[in-house]
Tab-separated table of C-alpha atoms and ligand atoms in Angstrom:
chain	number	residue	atom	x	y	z
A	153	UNK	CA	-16.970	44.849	-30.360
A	154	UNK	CA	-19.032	45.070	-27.027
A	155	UNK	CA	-20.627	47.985	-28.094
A	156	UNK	CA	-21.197	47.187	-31.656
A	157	UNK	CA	-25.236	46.744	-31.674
A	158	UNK	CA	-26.658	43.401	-32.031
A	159	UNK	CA	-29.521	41.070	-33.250
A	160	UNK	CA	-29.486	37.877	-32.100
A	161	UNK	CA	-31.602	35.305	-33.254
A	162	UNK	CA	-31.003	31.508	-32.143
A	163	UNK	CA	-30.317	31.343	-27.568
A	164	UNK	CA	-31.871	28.780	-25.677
A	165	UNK	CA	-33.416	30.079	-22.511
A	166	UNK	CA	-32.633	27.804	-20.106
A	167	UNK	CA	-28.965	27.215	-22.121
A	168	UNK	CA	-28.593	30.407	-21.165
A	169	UNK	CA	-28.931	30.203	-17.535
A	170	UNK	CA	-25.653	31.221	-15.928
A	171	UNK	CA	-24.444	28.569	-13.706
A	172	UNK	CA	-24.652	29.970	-10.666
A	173	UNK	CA	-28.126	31.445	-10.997
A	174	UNK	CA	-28.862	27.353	-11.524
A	175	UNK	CA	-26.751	26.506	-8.446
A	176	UNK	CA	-29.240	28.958	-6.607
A	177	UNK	CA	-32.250	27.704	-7.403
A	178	UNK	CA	-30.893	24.147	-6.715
A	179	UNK	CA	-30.143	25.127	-3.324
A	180	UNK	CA	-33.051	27.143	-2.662
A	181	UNK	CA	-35.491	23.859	-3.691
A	182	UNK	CA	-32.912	20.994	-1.854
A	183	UNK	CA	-31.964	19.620	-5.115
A	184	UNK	CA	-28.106	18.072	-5.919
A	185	UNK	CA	-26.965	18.967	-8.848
A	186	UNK	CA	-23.130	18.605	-7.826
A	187	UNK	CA	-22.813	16.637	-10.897
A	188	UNK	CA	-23.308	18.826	-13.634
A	189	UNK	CA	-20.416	21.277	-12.667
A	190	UNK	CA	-16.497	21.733	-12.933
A	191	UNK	CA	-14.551	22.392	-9.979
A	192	UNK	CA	-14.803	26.172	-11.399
A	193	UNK	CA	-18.252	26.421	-11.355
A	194	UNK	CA	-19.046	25.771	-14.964
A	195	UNK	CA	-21.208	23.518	-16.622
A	196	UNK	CA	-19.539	20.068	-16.806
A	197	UNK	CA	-20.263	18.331	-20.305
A	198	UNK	CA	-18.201	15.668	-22.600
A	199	UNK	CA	-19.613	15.481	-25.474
A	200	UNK	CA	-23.251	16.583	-27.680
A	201	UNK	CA	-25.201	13.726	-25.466
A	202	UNK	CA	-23.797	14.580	-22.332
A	203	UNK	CA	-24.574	18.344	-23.327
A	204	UNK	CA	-28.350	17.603	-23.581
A	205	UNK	CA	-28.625	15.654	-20.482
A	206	UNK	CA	-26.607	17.994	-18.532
A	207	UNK	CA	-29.133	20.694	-19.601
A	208	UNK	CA	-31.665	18.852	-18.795
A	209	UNK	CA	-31.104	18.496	-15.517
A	210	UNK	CA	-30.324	22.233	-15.004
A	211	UNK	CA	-33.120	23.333	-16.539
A	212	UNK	CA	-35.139	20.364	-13.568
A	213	UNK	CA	-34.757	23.196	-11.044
A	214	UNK	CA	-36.693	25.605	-13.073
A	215	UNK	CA	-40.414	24.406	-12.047
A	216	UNK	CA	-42.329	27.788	-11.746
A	217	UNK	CA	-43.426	30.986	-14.173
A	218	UNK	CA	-41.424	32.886	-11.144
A	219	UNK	CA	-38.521	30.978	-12.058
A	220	UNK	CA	-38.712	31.751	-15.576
A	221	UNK	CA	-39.246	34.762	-15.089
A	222	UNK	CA	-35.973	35.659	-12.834
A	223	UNK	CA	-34.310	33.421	-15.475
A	224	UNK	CA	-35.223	36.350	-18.182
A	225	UNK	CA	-34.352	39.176	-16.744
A	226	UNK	CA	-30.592	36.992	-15.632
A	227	UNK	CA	-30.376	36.456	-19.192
A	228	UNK	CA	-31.416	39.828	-20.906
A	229	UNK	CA	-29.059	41.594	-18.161
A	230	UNK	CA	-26.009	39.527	-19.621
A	231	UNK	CA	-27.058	40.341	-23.266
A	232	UNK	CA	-27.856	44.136	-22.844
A	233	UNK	CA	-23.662	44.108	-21.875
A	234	UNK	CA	-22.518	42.860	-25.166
A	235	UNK	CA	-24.954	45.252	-27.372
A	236	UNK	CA	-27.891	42.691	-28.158
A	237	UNK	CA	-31.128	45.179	-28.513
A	238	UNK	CA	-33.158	42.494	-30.105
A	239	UNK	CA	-33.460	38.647	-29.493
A	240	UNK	CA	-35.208	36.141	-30.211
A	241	UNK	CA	-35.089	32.873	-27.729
A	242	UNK	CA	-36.376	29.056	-27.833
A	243	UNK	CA	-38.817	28.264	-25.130
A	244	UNK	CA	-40.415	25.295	-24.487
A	245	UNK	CA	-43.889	24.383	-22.990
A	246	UNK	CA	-42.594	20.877	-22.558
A	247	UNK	CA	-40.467	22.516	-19.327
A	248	UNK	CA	-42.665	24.994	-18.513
A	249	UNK	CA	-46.266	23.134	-17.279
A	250	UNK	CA	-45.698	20.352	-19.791
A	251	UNK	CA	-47.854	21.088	-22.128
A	252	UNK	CA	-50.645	22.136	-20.322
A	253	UNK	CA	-52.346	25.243	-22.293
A	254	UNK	CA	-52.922	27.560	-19.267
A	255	UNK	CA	-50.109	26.535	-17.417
A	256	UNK	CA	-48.064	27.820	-20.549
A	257	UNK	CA	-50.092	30.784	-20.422
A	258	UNK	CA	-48.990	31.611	-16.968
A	259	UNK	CA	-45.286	30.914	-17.605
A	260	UNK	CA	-45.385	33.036	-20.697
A	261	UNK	CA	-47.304	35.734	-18.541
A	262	UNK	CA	-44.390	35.714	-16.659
A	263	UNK	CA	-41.512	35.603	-18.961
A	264	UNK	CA	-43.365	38.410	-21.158
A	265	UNK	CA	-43.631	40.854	-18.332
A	266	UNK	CA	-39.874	39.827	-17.158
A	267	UNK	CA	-39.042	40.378	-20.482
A	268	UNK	CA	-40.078	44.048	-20.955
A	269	UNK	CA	-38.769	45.260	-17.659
A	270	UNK	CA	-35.317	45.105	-18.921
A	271	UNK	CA	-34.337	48.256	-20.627
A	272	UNK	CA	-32.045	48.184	-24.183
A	273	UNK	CA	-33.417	45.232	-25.302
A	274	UNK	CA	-36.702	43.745	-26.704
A	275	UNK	CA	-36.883	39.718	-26.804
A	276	UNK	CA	-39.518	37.934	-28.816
A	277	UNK	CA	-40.215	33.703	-28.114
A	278	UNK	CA	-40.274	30.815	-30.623
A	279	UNK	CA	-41.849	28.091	-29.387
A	280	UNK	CA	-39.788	24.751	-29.661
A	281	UNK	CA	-40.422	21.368	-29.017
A	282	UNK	CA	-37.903	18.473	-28.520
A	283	UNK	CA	-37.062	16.478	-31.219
A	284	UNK	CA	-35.875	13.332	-28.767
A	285	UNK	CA	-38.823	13.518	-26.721
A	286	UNK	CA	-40.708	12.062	-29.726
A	287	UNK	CA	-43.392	13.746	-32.607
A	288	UNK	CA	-46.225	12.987	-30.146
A	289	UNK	CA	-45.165	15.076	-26.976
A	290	UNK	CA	-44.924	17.403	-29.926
A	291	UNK	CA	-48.320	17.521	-30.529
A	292	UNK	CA	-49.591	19.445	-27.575
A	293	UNK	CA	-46.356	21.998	-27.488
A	294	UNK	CA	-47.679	22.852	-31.217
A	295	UNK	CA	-50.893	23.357	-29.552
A	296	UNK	CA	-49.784	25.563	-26.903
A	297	UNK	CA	-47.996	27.601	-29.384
A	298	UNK	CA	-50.793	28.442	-31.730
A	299	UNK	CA	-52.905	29.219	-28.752
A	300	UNK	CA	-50.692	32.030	-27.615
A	301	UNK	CA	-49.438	32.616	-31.219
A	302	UNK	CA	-49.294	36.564	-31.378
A	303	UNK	CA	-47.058	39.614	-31.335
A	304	UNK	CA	-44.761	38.118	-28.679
A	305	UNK	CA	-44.396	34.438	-29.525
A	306	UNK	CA	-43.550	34.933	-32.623
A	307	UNK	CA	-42.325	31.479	-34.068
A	308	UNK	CA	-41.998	27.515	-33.986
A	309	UNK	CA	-39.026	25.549	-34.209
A	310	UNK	CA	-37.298	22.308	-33.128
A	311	UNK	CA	-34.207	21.357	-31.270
A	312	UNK	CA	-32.845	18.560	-29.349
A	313	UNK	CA	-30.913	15.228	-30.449
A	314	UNK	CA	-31.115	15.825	-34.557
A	315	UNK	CA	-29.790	12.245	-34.874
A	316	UNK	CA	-33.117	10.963	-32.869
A	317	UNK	CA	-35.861	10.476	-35.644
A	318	UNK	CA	-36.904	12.551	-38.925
A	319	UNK	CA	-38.263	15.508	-39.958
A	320	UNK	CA	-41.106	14.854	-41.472
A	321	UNK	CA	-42.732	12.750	-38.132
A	322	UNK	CA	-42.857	16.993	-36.727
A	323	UNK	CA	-45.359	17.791	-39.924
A	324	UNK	CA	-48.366	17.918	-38.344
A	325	UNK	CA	-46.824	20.401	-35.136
A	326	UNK	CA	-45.041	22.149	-37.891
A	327	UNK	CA	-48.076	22.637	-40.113
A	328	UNK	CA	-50.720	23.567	-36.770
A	329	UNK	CA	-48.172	26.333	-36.018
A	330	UNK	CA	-48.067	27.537	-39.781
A	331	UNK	CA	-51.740	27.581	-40.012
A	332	UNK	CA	-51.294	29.964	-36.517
A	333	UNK	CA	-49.605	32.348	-38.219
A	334	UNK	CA	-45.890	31.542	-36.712
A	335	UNK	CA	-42.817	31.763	-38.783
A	336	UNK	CA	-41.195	28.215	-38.859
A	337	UNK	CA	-37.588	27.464	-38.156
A	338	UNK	CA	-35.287	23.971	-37.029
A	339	UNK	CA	-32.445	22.920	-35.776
A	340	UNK	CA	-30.655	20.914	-38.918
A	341	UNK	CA	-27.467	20.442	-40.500
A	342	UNK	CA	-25.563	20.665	-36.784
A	343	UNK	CA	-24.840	16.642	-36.458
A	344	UNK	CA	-27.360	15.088	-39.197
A	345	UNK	CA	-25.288	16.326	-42.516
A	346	UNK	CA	-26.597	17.994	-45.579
A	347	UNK	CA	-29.978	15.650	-45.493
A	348	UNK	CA	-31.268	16.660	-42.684
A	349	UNK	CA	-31.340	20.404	-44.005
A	350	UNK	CA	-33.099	19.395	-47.386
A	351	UNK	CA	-35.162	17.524	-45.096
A	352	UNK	CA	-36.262	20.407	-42.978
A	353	UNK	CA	-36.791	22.453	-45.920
A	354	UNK	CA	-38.462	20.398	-48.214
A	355	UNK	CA	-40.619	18.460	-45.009
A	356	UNK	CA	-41.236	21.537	-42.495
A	357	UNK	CA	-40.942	24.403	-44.748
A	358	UNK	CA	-39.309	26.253	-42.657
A	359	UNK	CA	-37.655	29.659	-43.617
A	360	UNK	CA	-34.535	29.424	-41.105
A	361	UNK	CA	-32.540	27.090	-40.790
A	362	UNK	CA	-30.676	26.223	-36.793
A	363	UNK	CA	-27.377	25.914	-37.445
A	364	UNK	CA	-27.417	24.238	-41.340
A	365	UNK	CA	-23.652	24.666	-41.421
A	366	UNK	CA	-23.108	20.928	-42.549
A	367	UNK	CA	-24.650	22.179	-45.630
A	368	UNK	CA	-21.124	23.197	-46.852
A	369	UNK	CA	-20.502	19.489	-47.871
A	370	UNK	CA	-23.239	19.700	-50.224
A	371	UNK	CA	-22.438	22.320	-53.273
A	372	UNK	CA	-26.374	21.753	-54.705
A	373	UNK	CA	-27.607	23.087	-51.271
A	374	UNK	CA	-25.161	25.597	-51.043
A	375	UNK	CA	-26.695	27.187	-53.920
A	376	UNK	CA	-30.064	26.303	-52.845
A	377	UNK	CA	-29.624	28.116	-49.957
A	378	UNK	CA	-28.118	31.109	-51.785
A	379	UNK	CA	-30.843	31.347	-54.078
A	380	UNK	CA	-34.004	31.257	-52.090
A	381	UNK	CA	-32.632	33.451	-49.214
A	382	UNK	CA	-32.615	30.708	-46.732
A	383	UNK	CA	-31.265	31.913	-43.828
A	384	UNK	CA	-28.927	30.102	-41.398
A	385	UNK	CA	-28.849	30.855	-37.464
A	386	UNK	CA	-24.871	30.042	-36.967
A	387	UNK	CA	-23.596	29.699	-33.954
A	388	UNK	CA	-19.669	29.023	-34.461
A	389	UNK	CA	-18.276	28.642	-31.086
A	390	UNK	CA	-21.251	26.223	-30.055
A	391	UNK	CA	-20.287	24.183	-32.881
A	392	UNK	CA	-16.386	24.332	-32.210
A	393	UNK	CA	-16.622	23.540	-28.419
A	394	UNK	CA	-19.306	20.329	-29.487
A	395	UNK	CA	-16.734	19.547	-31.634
A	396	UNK	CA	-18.777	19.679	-34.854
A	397	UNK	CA	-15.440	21.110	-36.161
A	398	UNK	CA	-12.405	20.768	-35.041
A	399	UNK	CA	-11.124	24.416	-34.963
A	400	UNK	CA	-12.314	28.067	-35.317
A	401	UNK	CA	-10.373	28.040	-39.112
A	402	UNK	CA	-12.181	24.766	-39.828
A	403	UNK	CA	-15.822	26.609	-39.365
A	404	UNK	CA	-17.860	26.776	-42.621
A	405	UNK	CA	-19.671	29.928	-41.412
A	406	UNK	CA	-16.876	32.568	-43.451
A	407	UNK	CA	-17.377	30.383	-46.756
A	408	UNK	CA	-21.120	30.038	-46.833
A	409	UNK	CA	-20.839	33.377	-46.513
A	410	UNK	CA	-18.748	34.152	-49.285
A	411	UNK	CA	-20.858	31.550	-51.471
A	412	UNK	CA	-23.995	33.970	-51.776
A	413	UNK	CA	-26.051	32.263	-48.232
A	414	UNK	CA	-27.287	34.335	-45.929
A	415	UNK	CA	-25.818	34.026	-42.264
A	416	UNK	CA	-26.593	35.913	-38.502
A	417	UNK	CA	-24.620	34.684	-35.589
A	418	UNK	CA	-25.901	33.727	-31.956
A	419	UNK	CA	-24.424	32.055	-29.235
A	420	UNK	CA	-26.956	29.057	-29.467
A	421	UNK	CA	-26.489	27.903	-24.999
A	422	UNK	CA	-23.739	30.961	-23.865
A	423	UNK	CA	-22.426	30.026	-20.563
A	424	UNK	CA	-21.869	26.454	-21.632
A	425	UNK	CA	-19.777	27.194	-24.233
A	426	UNK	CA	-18.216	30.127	-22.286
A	427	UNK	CA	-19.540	32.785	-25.229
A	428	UNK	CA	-21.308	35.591	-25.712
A	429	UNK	CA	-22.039	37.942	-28.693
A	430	UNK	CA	-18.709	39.844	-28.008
A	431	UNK	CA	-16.534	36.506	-27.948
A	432	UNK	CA	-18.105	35.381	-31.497
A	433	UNK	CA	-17.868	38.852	-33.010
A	434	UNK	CA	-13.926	39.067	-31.912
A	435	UNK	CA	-13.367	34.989	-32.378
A	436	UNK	CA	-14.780	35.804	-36.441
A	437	UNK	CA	-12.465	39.181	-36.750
A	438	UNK	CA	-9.926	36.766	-35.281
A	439	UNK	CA	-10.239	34.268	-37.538
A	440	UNK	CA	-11.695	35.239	-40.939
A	441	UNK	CA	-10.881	39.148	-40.810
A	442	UNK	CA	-14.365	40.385	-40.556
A	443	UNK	CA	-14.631	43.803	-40.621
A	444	UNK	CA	-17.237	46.459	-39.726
A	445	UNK	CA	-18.581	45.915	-43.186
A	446	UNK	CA	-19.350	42.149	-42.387
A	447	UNK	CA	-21.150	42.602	-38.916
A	448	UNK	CA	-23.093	45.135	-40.850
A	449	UNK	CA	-24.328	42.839	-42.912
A	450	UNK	CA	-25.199	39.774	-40.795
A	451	UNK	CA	-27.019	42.284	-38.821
A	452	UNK	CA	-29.206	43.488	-41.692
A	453	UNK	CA	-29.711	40.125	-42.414
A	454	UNK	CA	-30.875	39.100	-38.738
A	455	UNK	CA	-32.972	42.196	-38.879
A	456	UNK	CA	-34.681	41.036	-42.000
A	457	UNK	CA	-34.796	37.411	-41.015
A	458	UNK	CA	-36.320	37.909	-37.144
A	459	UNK	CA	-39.431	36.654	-36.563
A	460	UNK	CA	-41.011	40.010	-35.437
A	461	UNK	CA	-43.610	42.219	-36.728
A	462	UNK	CA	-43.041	45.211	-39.053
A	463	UNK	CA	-43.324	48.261	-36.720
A	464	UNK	CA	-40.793	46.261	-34.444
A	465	UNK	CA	-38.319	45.734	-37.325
A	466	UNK	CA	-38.463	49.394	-37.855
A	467	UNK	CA	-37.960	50.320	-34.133
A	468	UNK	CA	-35.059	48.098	-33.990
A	469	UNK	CA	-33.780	49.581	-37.631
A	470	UNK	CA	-34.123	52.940	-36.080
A	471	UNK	CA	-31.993	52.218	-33.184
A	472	UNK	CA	-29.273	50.273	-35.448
A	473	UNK	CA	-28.784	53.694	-37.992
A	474	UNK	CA	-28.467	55.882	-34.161
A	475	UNK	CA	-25.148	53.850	-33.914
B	766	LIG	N1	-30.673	22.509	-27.368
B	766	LIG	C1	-29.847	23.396	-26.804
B	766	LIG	N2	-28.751	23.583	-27.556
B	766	LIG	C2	-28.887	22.795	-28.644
B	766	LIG	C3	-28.103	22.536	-29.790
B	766	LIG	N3	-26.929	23.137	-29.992
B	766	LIG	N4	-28.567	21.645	-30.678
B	766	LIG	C4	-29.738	21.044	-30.489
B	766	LIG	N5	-30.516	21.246	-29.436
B	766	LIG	C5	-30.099	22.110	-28.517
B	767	LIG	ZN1	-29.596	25.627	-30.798
């Protein structure tokens, strides 16, 4: 399974900061963060709230493009070990210079060159602002992003609380990083229900969907989904340890599947949910009995569905058929 090559397309940068590299930085700039971990070391967290403002508080420490930048390479080491050659990962200007154009040029300066000094794996950025911060600090992140829209930032999305607000207040962000060229994607149908993924769709017109596994509950969507090619970034151990459902057997991810949609898998925030690509692949060939055949095909899917540019998707198809 390790070795098995991967494409992963939905991994939060800073929710993938291992804990100690966080404990580090904490140390190194004086700040307590005592409270945010276990005894063992990991991130401590009760509940999808908590989760947020645990993260946030993490990612506090992170307050320079040099920070971000040892954050990548931290982060692309640990993937390169479980076989991810391509990924793509949500960053967002809000944390890094606050929405300051040039200070977000810096940052992504940083990142990019980080980024590309890590061999077996090539990383691209969407751009995502936070939905419980409101649709106005929105406003400039959409800006930043379609100033450094390009061949490395390659999309715009949305995450944070989905219970905080609507989709259609992001519109105007949504439609300033269309109009740049950026492929659209956001965080719906993880806690907001069938709606909120209609919602997305119909309001954002976005062609991925974060998540959208509450979908299930609604057969007309199901089929939506199935016929337009929608494709949904699933991330099943995320949703299991939030306790979006209750149990591995209990995840939708094997019968959307089945039903005709198209689904990749990520890890969505790894070391808080103690994952990584390896863990999902083996917890889904656990659980469901997916076979070689399967992870063949959520990969072509995620190779289709990344946000990349053409030559890149045939690099990375290149280097999947060498397996
Ligand atoms: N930010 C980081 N992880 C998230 C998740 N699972 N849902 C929404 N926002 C997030
Ligand atoms: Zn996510």
């Amino acid at each position: 399974m390790k070795d098995l090559k991967k494409i992963e397309l939905h991994l939060h940068l800073e929710g993938a900061a291992p804990p100690a590299f966080i404990r580090g930085l904490a140390k190194e700039k004086h700040v307590d963060l005592s409270g945010i971990f276990n005894a063992d070391g990991s991130y401590a967290f009760r509940d999808f709230n908590h989760f947020l403002s645990v993260y946030e508080a993490a990612t506090s420490v992170l307050t320079s493009p040099d920070d971000y930048a040892r954050l990548v390479r931290a982060v692309l080491e640990e993937s390169v070990q479980h076989g991810v050659i391509y990924a793509e990962t949500f960053i967002s200007p809000d944390f890094c210079g606050g929405g300051d154009v040039e200070a977000w040029r810096e940052y992504l300066h940083a990142m990019q060159e980080a980024a590309e000094a890590v061999p077996g794996i090539t990383l691209r950025g969407i751009v995502t602002p936070i939905r419980h911060f409101g649709p106005e600090r929105a406003k400039p992140i959409a800006r930043c992003a379609a100033e450094t829209a390009g061949d490395w930032i390659v999309g715009f999305g949305i995450a944070g609380d989905e219970m905080v607000g609507k989709p259609r207040d992001f519109a105007w962000s949504f439609d300033m990083a269309r109009e740049a060229g950026l492929h659209l994607t956001a965080h719906a149908g993880e806690w907001g229900g069938a709606q909120s993924v209609w919602d997305a769709l119909n309001d954002l017109k976005v062609e991925r969907i974060g998540h959208g596994v509450q979908a299930i509950d609604d057969p007309k969507l199901v089929e939506h989904l199935a016929e337009t090619g929608v494709v949904l970034e699933c991330c099943p151990v995320s949703n299991v340890v939030l306790g979006v459902y209750p149990t591995w057997k209990s995840h939708p991810i094997d019968k959307l599947m089945a039903r005709g949609v198209k689904v990749t898998v990520s890890t969505d925030d790894p070391p808080f949910f103690h994952t990584t690509m390896t863990r999902e692949y083996e917890m889904l060939a656990e659980t469901f009995g997916w076979d070689e055949d399967a992870f063949t095909e959520i990969t072509n899917t995620a190779l289709a569905a990344a946000f990349c540019d053409d030559a890149t998707r045939e690099t990375l198809k290149t280097q999947l058929e060498a397996q």
